């Protein structure tokens, strides 16, 4: 055990050349079985990552494209070349690709996603986060991607309810003909619409996931 915390260092597994058997203390080249006493140093062994583990119920496997060992069973995952990471087979041909989308931090808990041991999900917009963080976000009535602000679930029923609320809420005369420019977070369209205190509806995709913006500057 290191007494001085400044003596700690990161172990680059791929650079490990020699290991010491914990049973017979023999130093030897990296291998799964001890060359001296024959003990199995790990039920799972990766010669690339120099990684040992006795709990094979984790379903460890090495992904050559990721360059690291993962858990969950090789049969349950595939490597998406464009996203640059392994995803659950349920997402094969069923997600929007964003280049290197897993090479960033979860926008909720800020843990680095690429080598995280927790399950991840791909939202409709293509951005990724931990599954548990996603469900917690939805549970707190947050339905927009924290990165790009696009809706992450089908909001058509909510938009219909807002339509009904707007129809039932008459604006004061001073605001009845007021117009504002909006940017739709869902389709990225900009339109001029009538202002309403409840919300502004995108004329293109009918979403209320919009925000007010300055009027466009017309060329002189």
PDB file of C-alpha atoms in Angstrom:
ATOM      1  CA  UNK A   1       0.000   0.000   0.000  1.00  0.00           C
ATOM      2  CA  UNK A   2       1.381   3.401  -0.975  1.00  0.00           C
ATOM      3  CA  UNK A   3       1.803   5.736   1.960  1.00  0.00           C
ATOM      4  CA  UNK A   4       2.354   8.787  -0.200  1.00  0.00           C
ATOM      5  CA  UNK A   5      -0.623   9.468  -2.530  1.00  0.00           C
ATOM      6  CA  UNK A   6       1.722  11.283  -4.928  1.00  0.00           C
ATOM      7  CA  UNK A   7       3.424   7.936  -5.638  1.00  0.00           C
ATOM      8  CA  UNK A   8       0.255   6.630  -7.311  1.00  0.00           C
ATOM      9  CA  UNK A   9       0.228   6.222 -11.069  1.00  0.00           C
ATOM     10  CA  UNK A  10      -2.009   5.020 -13.851  1.00  0.00           C
ATOM     11  CA  UNK A  11      -1.272   1.485 -15.034  1.00  0.00           C
ATOM     12  CA  UNK A  12      -1.056   1.189 -18.815  1.00  0.00           C
ATOM     13  CA  UNK A  13      -2.163  -2.436 -19.086  1.00  0.00           C
ATOM     14  CA  UNK A  14      -1.010  -2.889 -22.672  1.00  0.00           C
ATOM     15  CA  UNK A  15       2.576  -2.056 -21.635  1.00  0.00           C
ATOM     16  CA  UNK A  16       2.745  -4.737 -18.929  1.00  0.00           C
ATOM     17  CA  UNK A  17       5.426  -7.337 -19.809  1.00  0.00           C
ATOM     18  CA  UNK A  18       5.902  -9.237 -16.543  1.00  0.00           C
ATOM     19  CA  UNK A  19       3.548 -10.417 -13.776  1.00  0.00           C
ATOM     20  CA  UNK A  20       4.139 -12.066 -10.394  1.00  0.00           C
ATOM     21  CA  UNK A  21       2.128 -15.139  -9.395  1.00  0.00           C
ATOM     22  CA  UNK A  22       0.322 -14.447  -6.110  1.00  0.00           C
ATOM     23  CA  UNK A  23       0.633 -18.135  -5.142  1.00  0.00           C
ATOM     24  CA  UNK A  24       4.345 -18.898  -5.719  1.00  0.00           C
ATOM     25  CA  UNK A  25       5.740 -15.343  -6.194  1.00  0.00           C
ATOM     26  CA  UNK A  26       7.335 -16.257  -9.521  1.00  0.00           C
ATOM     27  CA  UNK A  27       7.934 -13.332 -11.871  1.00  0.00           C
ATOM     28  CA  UNK A  28       7.208 -14.323 -15.451  1.00  0.00           C
ATOM     29  CA  UNK A  29       5.944 -13.076 -18.830  1.00  0.00           C
ATOM     30  CA  UNK A  30       2.227 -12.235 -18.971  1.00  0.00           C
ATOM     31  CA  UNK A  31       0.114 -15.377 -19.356  1.00  0.00           C
ATOM     32  CA  UNK A  32      -3.080 -16.923 -18.001  1.00  0.00           C
ATOM     33  CA  UNK A  33      -1.383 -19.905 -16.296  1.00  0.00           C
ATOM     34  CA  UNK A  34       1.649 -19.650 -13.996  1.00  0.00           C
ATOM     35  CA  UNK A  35       4.733 -21.192 -15.621  1.00  0.00           C
ATOM     36  CA  UNK A  36       5.988 -22.405 -12.248  1.00  0.00           C
ATOM     37  CA  UNK A  37       3.070 -23.725 -10.178  1.00  0.00           C
ATOM     38  CA  UNK A  38       0.440 -24.046 -12.936  1.00  0.00           C
ATOM     39  CA  UNK A  39      -2.227 -22.031 -11.119  1.00  0.00           C
ATOM     40  CA  UNK A  40      -4.855 -20.324 -13.292  1.00  0.00           C
ATOM     41  CA  UNK A  41      -4.344 -16.610 -12.649  1.00  0.00           C
ATOM     42  CA  UNK A  42      -7.779 -15.683 -13.958  1.00  0.00           C
ATOM     43  CA  UNK A  43     -10.805 -17.464 -15.416  1.00  0.00           C
ATOM     44  CA  UNK A  44     -10.978 -14.628 -17.933  1.00  0.00           C
ATOM     45  CA  UNK A  45      -7.722 -13.454 -19.452  1.00  0.00           C
ATOM     46  CA  UNK A  46      -7.111 -10.945 -22.236  1.00  0.00           C
ATOM     47  CA  UNK A  47      -3.625 -11.039 -23.702  1.00  0.00           C
ATOM     48  CA  UNK A  48      -4.148  -7.646 -25.395  1.00  0.00           C
ATOM     49  CA  UNK A  49      -5.344  -5.677 -22.356  1.00  0.00           C
ATOM     50  CA  UNK A  50      -3.299  -7.810 -19.912  1.00  0.00           C
ATOM     51  CA  UNK A  51      -6.495  -8.150 -17.922  1.00  0.00           C
ATOM     52  CA  UNK A  52      -7.417 -10.924 -15.462  1.00  0.00           C
ATOM     53  CA  UNK A  53     -10.792 -11.609 -13.819  1.00  0.00           C
ATOM     54  CA  UNK A  54     -12.242 -14.610 -11.966  1.00  0.00           C
ATOM     55  CA  UNK A  55     -15.901 -13.567 -12.227  1.00  0.00           C
ATOM     56  CA  UNK A  56     -16.770 -14.779 -15.721  1.00  0.00           C
ATOM     57  CA  UNK A  57     -20.498 -14.224 -15.103  1.00  0.00           C
ATOM     58  CA  UNK A  58     -19.861 -10.632 -16.197  1.00  0.00           C
ATOM     59  CA  UNK A  59     -19.582 -11.915 -19.774  1.00  0.00           C
ATOM     60  CA  UNK A  60     -16.261 -10.237 -20.513  1.00  0.00           C
ATOM     61  CA  UNK A  61     -15.081  -9.918 -24.105  1.00  0.00           C
ATOM     62  CA  UNK A  62     -12.449  -7.937 -25.953  1.00  0.00           C
ATOM     63  CA  UNK A  63     -13.508  -5.583 -28.754  1.00  0.00           C
ATOM     64  CA  UNK A  64     -10.677  -5.039 -31.235  1.00  0.00           C
ATOM     65  CA  UNK A  65     -12.301  -1.877 -32.622  1.00  0.00           C
ATOM     66  CA  UNK A  66     -12.782  -0.302 -29.175  1.00  0.00           C
ATOM     67  CA  UNK A  67      -9.386  -1.553 -28.050  1.00  0.00           C
ATOM     68  CA  UNK A  68     -10.650  -2.501 -24.582  1.00  0.00           C
ATOM     69  CA  UNK A  69     -12.433  -5.331 -22.781  1.00  0.00           C
ATOM     70  CA  UNK A  70     -16.151  -4.963 -22.169  1.00  0.00           C
ATOM     71  CA  UNK A  71     -18.765  -6.842 -20.151  1.00  0.00           C
ATOM     72  CA  UNK A  72     -22.236  -8.113 -20.994  1.00  0.00           C
ATOM     73  CA  UNK A  73     -21.511 -10.928 -23.457  1.00  0.00           C
ATOM     74  CA  UNK A  74     -20.148 -10.576 -26.993  1.00  0.00           C
ATOM     75  CA  UNK A  75     -23.396 -11.977 -28.436  1.00  0.00           C
ATOM     76  CA  UNK A  76     -25.338  -9.080 -26.899  1.00  0.00           C
ATOM     77  CA  UNK A  77     -23.255  -6.284 -28.434  1.00  0.00           C
ATOM     78  CA  UNK A  78     -22.067  -5.038 -31.807  1.00  0.00           C
ATOM     79  CA  UNK A  79     -19.514  -2.380 -32.680  1.00  0.00           C
ATOM     80  CA  UNK A  80     -20.850   0.658 -34.547  1.00  0.00           C
ATOM     81  CA  UNK A  81     -17.995   1.894 -36.734  1.00  0.00           C
ATOM     82  CA  UNK A  82     -19.306   5.433 -37.090  1.00  0.00           C
ATOM     83  CA  UNK A  83     -20.247   5.969 -33.441  1.00  0.00           C
ATOM     84  CA  UNK A  84     -16.941   4.355 -32.461  1.00  0.00           C
ATOM     85  CA  UNK A  85     -18.231   2.105 -29.686  1.00  0.00           C
ATOM     86  CA  UNK A  86     -20.082  -1.084 -28.791  1.00  0.00           C
ATOM     87  CA  UNK A  87     -23.865  -0.897 -28.487  1.00  0.00           C
ATOM     88  CA  UNK A  88     -26.553  -3.359 -27.487  1.00  0.00           C
ATOM     89  CA  UNK A  89     -27.737  -5.486 -30.441  1.00  0.00           C
ATOM     90  CA  UNK A  90     -31.198  -3.942 -29.938  1.00  0.00           C
ATOM     91  CA  UNK A  91     -29.724  -0.735 -31.421  1.00  0.00           C
ATOM     92  CA  UNK A  92     -28.378  -2.371 -34.588  1.00  0.00           C
ATOM     93  CA  UNK A  93     -29.903  -0.473 -37.565  1.00  0.00           C
ATOM     94  CA  UNK A  94     -32.065   1.249 -34.952  1.00  0.00           C
ATOM     95  CA  UNK A  95     -30.171   4.385 -33.942  1.00  0.00           C
ATOM     96  CA  UNK A  96     -29.027   7.667 -35.405  1.00  0.00           C
ATOM     97  CA  UNK A  97     -25.242   7.615 -35.812  1.00  0.00           C
ATOM     98  CA  UNK A  98     -23.110  10.503 -34.599  1.00  0.00           C
ATOM     99  CA  UNK A  99     -19.371  10.170 -35.115  1.00  0.00           C
ATOM    100  CA  UNK A 100     -17.596   9.238 -31.863  1.00  0.00           C
ATOM    101  CA  UNK A 101     -20.813   9.849 -29.902  1.00  0.00           C
ATOM    102  CA  UNK A 102     -19.590   7.713 -26.990  1.00  0.00           C
ATOM    103  CA  UNK A 103     -16.291   9.566 -26.667  1.00  0.00           C
ATOM    104  CA  UNK A 104     -17.671  12.182 -24.304  1.00  0.00           C
ATOM    105  CA  UNK A 105     -19.133  12.465 -20.816  1.00  0.00           C
ATOM    106  CA  UNK A 106     -22.708  11.595 -19.843  1.00  0.00           C
ATOM    107  CA  UNK A 107     -24.543  14.963 -19.890  1.00  0.00           C
ATOM    108  CA  UNK A 108     -26.298  14.078 -16.620  1.00  0.00           C
ATOM    109  CA  UNK A 109     -23.697  12.509 -14.297  1.00  0.00           C
ATOM    110  CA  UNK A 110     -20.610  13.505 -16.336  1.00  0.00           C
ATOM    111  CA  UNK A 111     -18.991  10.065 -16.213  1.00  0.00           C
ATOM    112  CA  UNK A 112     -16.959   9.305 -19.356  1.00  0.00           C
ATOM    113  CA  UNK A 113     -19.194   7.029 -21.457  1.00  0.00           C
ATOM    114  CA  UNK A 114     -16.732   5.130 -23.645  1.00  0.00           C
ATOM    115  CA  UNK A 115     -15.280   2.954 -20.887  1.00  0.00           C
ATOM    116  CA  UNK A 116     -18.169   3.161 -18.424  1.00  0.00           C
ATOM    117  CA  UNK A 117     -19.430  -0.138 -17.002  1.00  0.00           C
ATOM    118  CA  UNK A 118     -23.023   1.172 -16.836  1.00  0.00           C
ATOM    119  CA  UNK A 119     -25.489   0.599 -19.686  1.00  0.00           C
ATOM    120  CA  UNK A 120     -25.933   3.423 -22.159  1.00  0.00           C
ATOM    121  CA  UNK A 121     -28.744   4.402 -24.491  1.00  0.00           C
ATOM    122  CA  UNK A 122     -28.893   6.349 -27.755  1.00  0.00           C
ATOM    123  CA  UNK A 123     -31.599   8.999 -27.917  1.00  0.00           C
ATOM    124  CA  UNK A 124     -33.596   9.878 -31.034  1.00  0.00           C
ATOM    125  CA  UNK A 125     -31.186  12.705 -31.801  1.00  0.00           C
ATOM    126  CA  UNK A 126     -28.191  10.338 -31.722  1.00  0.00           C
ATOM    127  CA  UNK A 127     -26.634  11.612 -28.498  1.00  0.00           C
ATOM    128  CA  UNK A 128     -25.875   9.139 -25.729  1.00  0.00           C
ATOM    129  CA  UNK A 129     -26.170   8.926 -21.958  1.00  0.00           C
ATOM    130  CA  UNK A 130     -26.453   6.280 -19.235  1.00  0.00           C
ATOM    131  CA  UNK A 131     -29.755   4.381 -19.255  1.00  0.00           C
ATOM    132  CA  UNK A 132     -30.390   5.121 -15.578  1.00  0.00           C
ATOM    133  CA  UNK A 133     -29.616   8.820 -16.114  1.00  0.00           C
ATOM    134  CA  UNK A 134     -32.034   8.871 -19.062  1.00  0.00           C
ATOM    135  CA  UNK A 135     -34.864   7.285 -17.039  1.00  0.00           C
ATOM    136  CA  UNK A 136     -34.215   9.650 -14.130  1.00  0.00           C
ATOM    137  CA  UNK A 137     -34.393  12.605 -16.524  1.00  0.00           C
ATOM    138  CA  UNK A 138     -37.724  11.399 -17.945  1.00  0.00           C
ATOM    139  CA  UNK A 139     -39.055  10.762 -14.431  1.00  0.00           C
ATOM    140  CA  UNK A 140     -38.366  14.427 -13.651  1.00  0.00           C
ATOM    141  CA  UNK A 141     -40.407  15.530 -16.699  1.00  0.00           C
ATOM    142  CA  UNK A 142     -37.369  16.552 -18.745  1.00  0.00           C
ATOM    143  CA  UNK A 143     -38.033  15.429 -22.321  1.00  0.00           C
ATOM    144  CA  UNK A 144     -35.283  17.244 -24.246  1.00  0.00           C
ATOM    145  CA  UNK A 145     -31.733  16.159 -24.960  1.00  0.00           C
ATOM    146  CA  UNK A 146     -29.396  18.088 -22.618  1.00  0.00           C
ATOM    147  CA  UNK A 147     -26.927  18.496 -25.494  1.00  0.00           C
ATOM    148  CA  UNK A 148     -29.002  19.579 -28.511  1.00  0.00           C
ATOM    149  CA  UNK A 149     -32.445  20.277 -26.908  1.00  0.00           C
ATOM    150  CA  UNK A 150     -34.333  18.017 -29.349  1.00  0.00           C
ATOM    151  CA  UNK A 151     -37.316  16.074 -27.997  1.00  0.00           C
ATOM    152  CA  UNK A 152     -36.255  12.569 -26.968  1.00  0.00           C
ATOM    153  CA  UNK A 153     -39.745  10.975 -26.892  1.00  0.00           C
ATOM    154  CA  UNK A 154     -42.955  11.291 -28.917  1.00  0.00           C
ATOM    155  CA  UNK A 155     -44.512  14.549 -27.696  1.00  0.00           C
ATOM    156  CA  UNK A 156     -47.534  14.618 -30.059  1.00  0.00           C
ATOM    157  CA  UNK A 157     -50.070  14.099 -27.234  1.00  0.00           C
ATOM    158  CA  UNK A 158     -48.475  16.923 -25.243  1.00  0.00           C
ATOM    159  CA  UNK A 159     -48.559  19.246 -28.251  1.00  0.00           C
ATOM    160  CA  UNK A 160     -52.246  18.452 -28.752  1.00  0.00           C
ATOM    161  CA  UNK A 161     -52.954  19.304 -25.113  1.00  0.00           C
ATOM    162  CA  UNK A 162     -51.121  22.624 -25.503  1.00  0.00           C
ATOM    163  CA  UNK A 163     -53.195  23.317 -28.636  1.00  0.00           C
ATOM    164  CA  UNK A 164     -56.346  22.929 -26.535  1.00  0.00           C
ATOM    165  CA  UNK A 165     -54.980  25.139 -23.741  1.00  0.00           C
ATOM    166  CA  UNK A 166     -54.062  27.892 -26.202  1.00  0.00           C
ATOM    167  CA  UNK A 167     -57.479  27.714 -27.846  1.00  0.00           C
ATOM    168  CA  UNK A 168     -59.091  28.125 -24.418  1.00  0.00           C
ATOM    169  CA  UNK A 169     -56.808  30.986 -23.348  1.00  0.00           C
ATOM    170  CA  UNK A 170     -57.519  34.261 -25.119  1.00  0.00           C
ATOM    171  CA  UNK A 171     -54.647  36.725 -25.058  1.00  0.00           C
ATOM    172  CA  UNK A 172     -55.262  40.370 -24.033  1.00  0.00           C
ATOM    173  CA  UNK A 173     -55.970  42.770 -26.896  1.00  0.00           C
ATOM    174  CA  UNK A 174     -52.499  44.356 -26.645  1.00  0.00           C
ATOM    175  CA  UNK A 175     -50.824  40.992 -27.373  1.00  0.00           C
ATOM    176  CA  UNK A 176     -53.386  39.394 -29.660  1.00  0.00           C
ATOM    177  CA  UNK A 177     -51.627  40.417 -32.869  1.00  0.00           C
ATOM    178  CA  UNK A 178     -48.061  40.406 -31.569  1.00  0.00           C
ATOM    179  CA  UNK A 179     -45.659  38.240 -33.580  1.00  0.00           C
ATOM    180  CA  UNK A 180     -42.282  36.766 -32.634  1.00  0.00           C
ATOM    181  CA  UNK A 181     -39.556  34.852 -34.429  1.00  0.00           C
ATOM    182  CA  UNK A 182     -38.850  31.365 -33.117  1.00  0.00           C
ATOM    183  CA  UNK A 183     -36.293  28.608 -33.629  1.00  0.00           C
ATOM    184  CA  UNK A 184     -37.634  25.064 -33.424  1.00  0.00           C
ATOM    185  CA  UNK A 185     -35.318  22.796 -31.437  1.00  0.00           C
ATOM    186  CA  UNK A 186     -36.792  19.712 -33.127  1.00  0.00           C
ATOM    187  CA  UNK A 187     -36.545  20.600 -36.840  1.00  0.00           C
ATOM    188  CA  UNK A 188     -34.228  23.666 -36.666  1.00  0.00           C
ATOM    189  CA  UNK A 189     -36.665  25.725 -38.728  1.00  0.00           C
ATOM    190  CA  UNK A 190     -37.115  29.460 -38.042  1.00  0.00           C
ATOM    191  CA  UNK A 191     -40.548  31.008 -38.442  1.00  0.00           C
ATOM    192  CA  UNK A 192     -42.540  34.073 -37.433  1.00  0.00           C
ATOM    193  CA  UNK A 193     -45.593  33.146 -35.359  1.00  0.00           C
ATOM    194  CA  UNK A 194     -48.190  34.781 -33.170  1.00  0.00           C
ATOM    195  CA  UNK A 195     -47.028  35.179 -29.575  1.00  0.00           C
ATOM    196  CA  UNK A 196     -48.861  33.298 -26.840  1.00  0.00           C
ATOM    197  CA  UNK A 197     -48.033  33.121 -23.153  1.00  0.00           C
ATOM    198  CA  UNK A 198     -48.394  29.304 -23.121  1.00  0.00           C
ATOM    199  CA  UNK A 199     -46.071  28.584 -26.026  1.00  0.00           C
ATOM    200  CA  UNK A 200     -45.123  29.170 -29.651  1.00  0.00           C
ATOM    201  CA  UNK A 201     -45.836  26.427 -32.186  1.00  0.00           C
ATOM    202  CA  UNK A 202     -43.448  25.617 -35.027  1.00  0.00           C
ATOM    203  CA  UNK A 203     -45.243  26.133 -38.344  1.00  0.00           C
ATOM    204  CA  UNK A 204     -43.142  23.413 -39.962  1.00  0.00           C
ATOM    205  CA  UNK A 205     -43.235  20.373 -37.643  1.00  0.00           C
ATOM    206  CA  UNK A 206     -45.990  21.547 -35.205  1.00  0.00           C
ATOM    207  CA  UNK A 207     -43.683  21.194 -32.179  1.00  0.00           C
ATOM    208  CA  UNK A 208     -43.850  23.481 -29.161  1.00  0.00           C
ATOM    209  CA  UNK A 209     -40.206  22.751 -28.369  1.00  0.00           C
ATOM    210  CA  UNK A 210     -39.253  26.232 -29.553  1.00  0.00           C
ATOM    211  CA  UNK A 211     -37.463  29.332 -28.339  1.00  0.00           C
ATOM    212  CA  UNK A 212     -37.716  33.009 -29.227  1.00  0.00           C
ATOM    213  CA  UNK A 213     -34.913  34.472 -31.321  1.00  0.00           C
ATOM    214  CA  UNK A 214     -34.023  37.839 -32.783  1.00  0.00           C
ATOM    215  CA  UNK A 215     -35.584  38.609 -36.176  1.00  0.00           C
ATOM    216  CA  UNK A 216     -33.399  37.628 -39.117  1.00  0.00           C
ATOM    217  CA  UNK A 217     -31.291  40.390 -40.634  1.00  0.00           C
ATOM    218  CA  UNK A 218     -32.344  40.942 -44.219  1.00  0.00           C
ATOM    219  CA  UNK A 219     -29.652  41.765 -46.785  1.00  0.00           C
ATOM    220  CA  UNK A 220     -29.492  45.419 -47.711  1.00  0.00           C
TER     221      UNK A 220
END
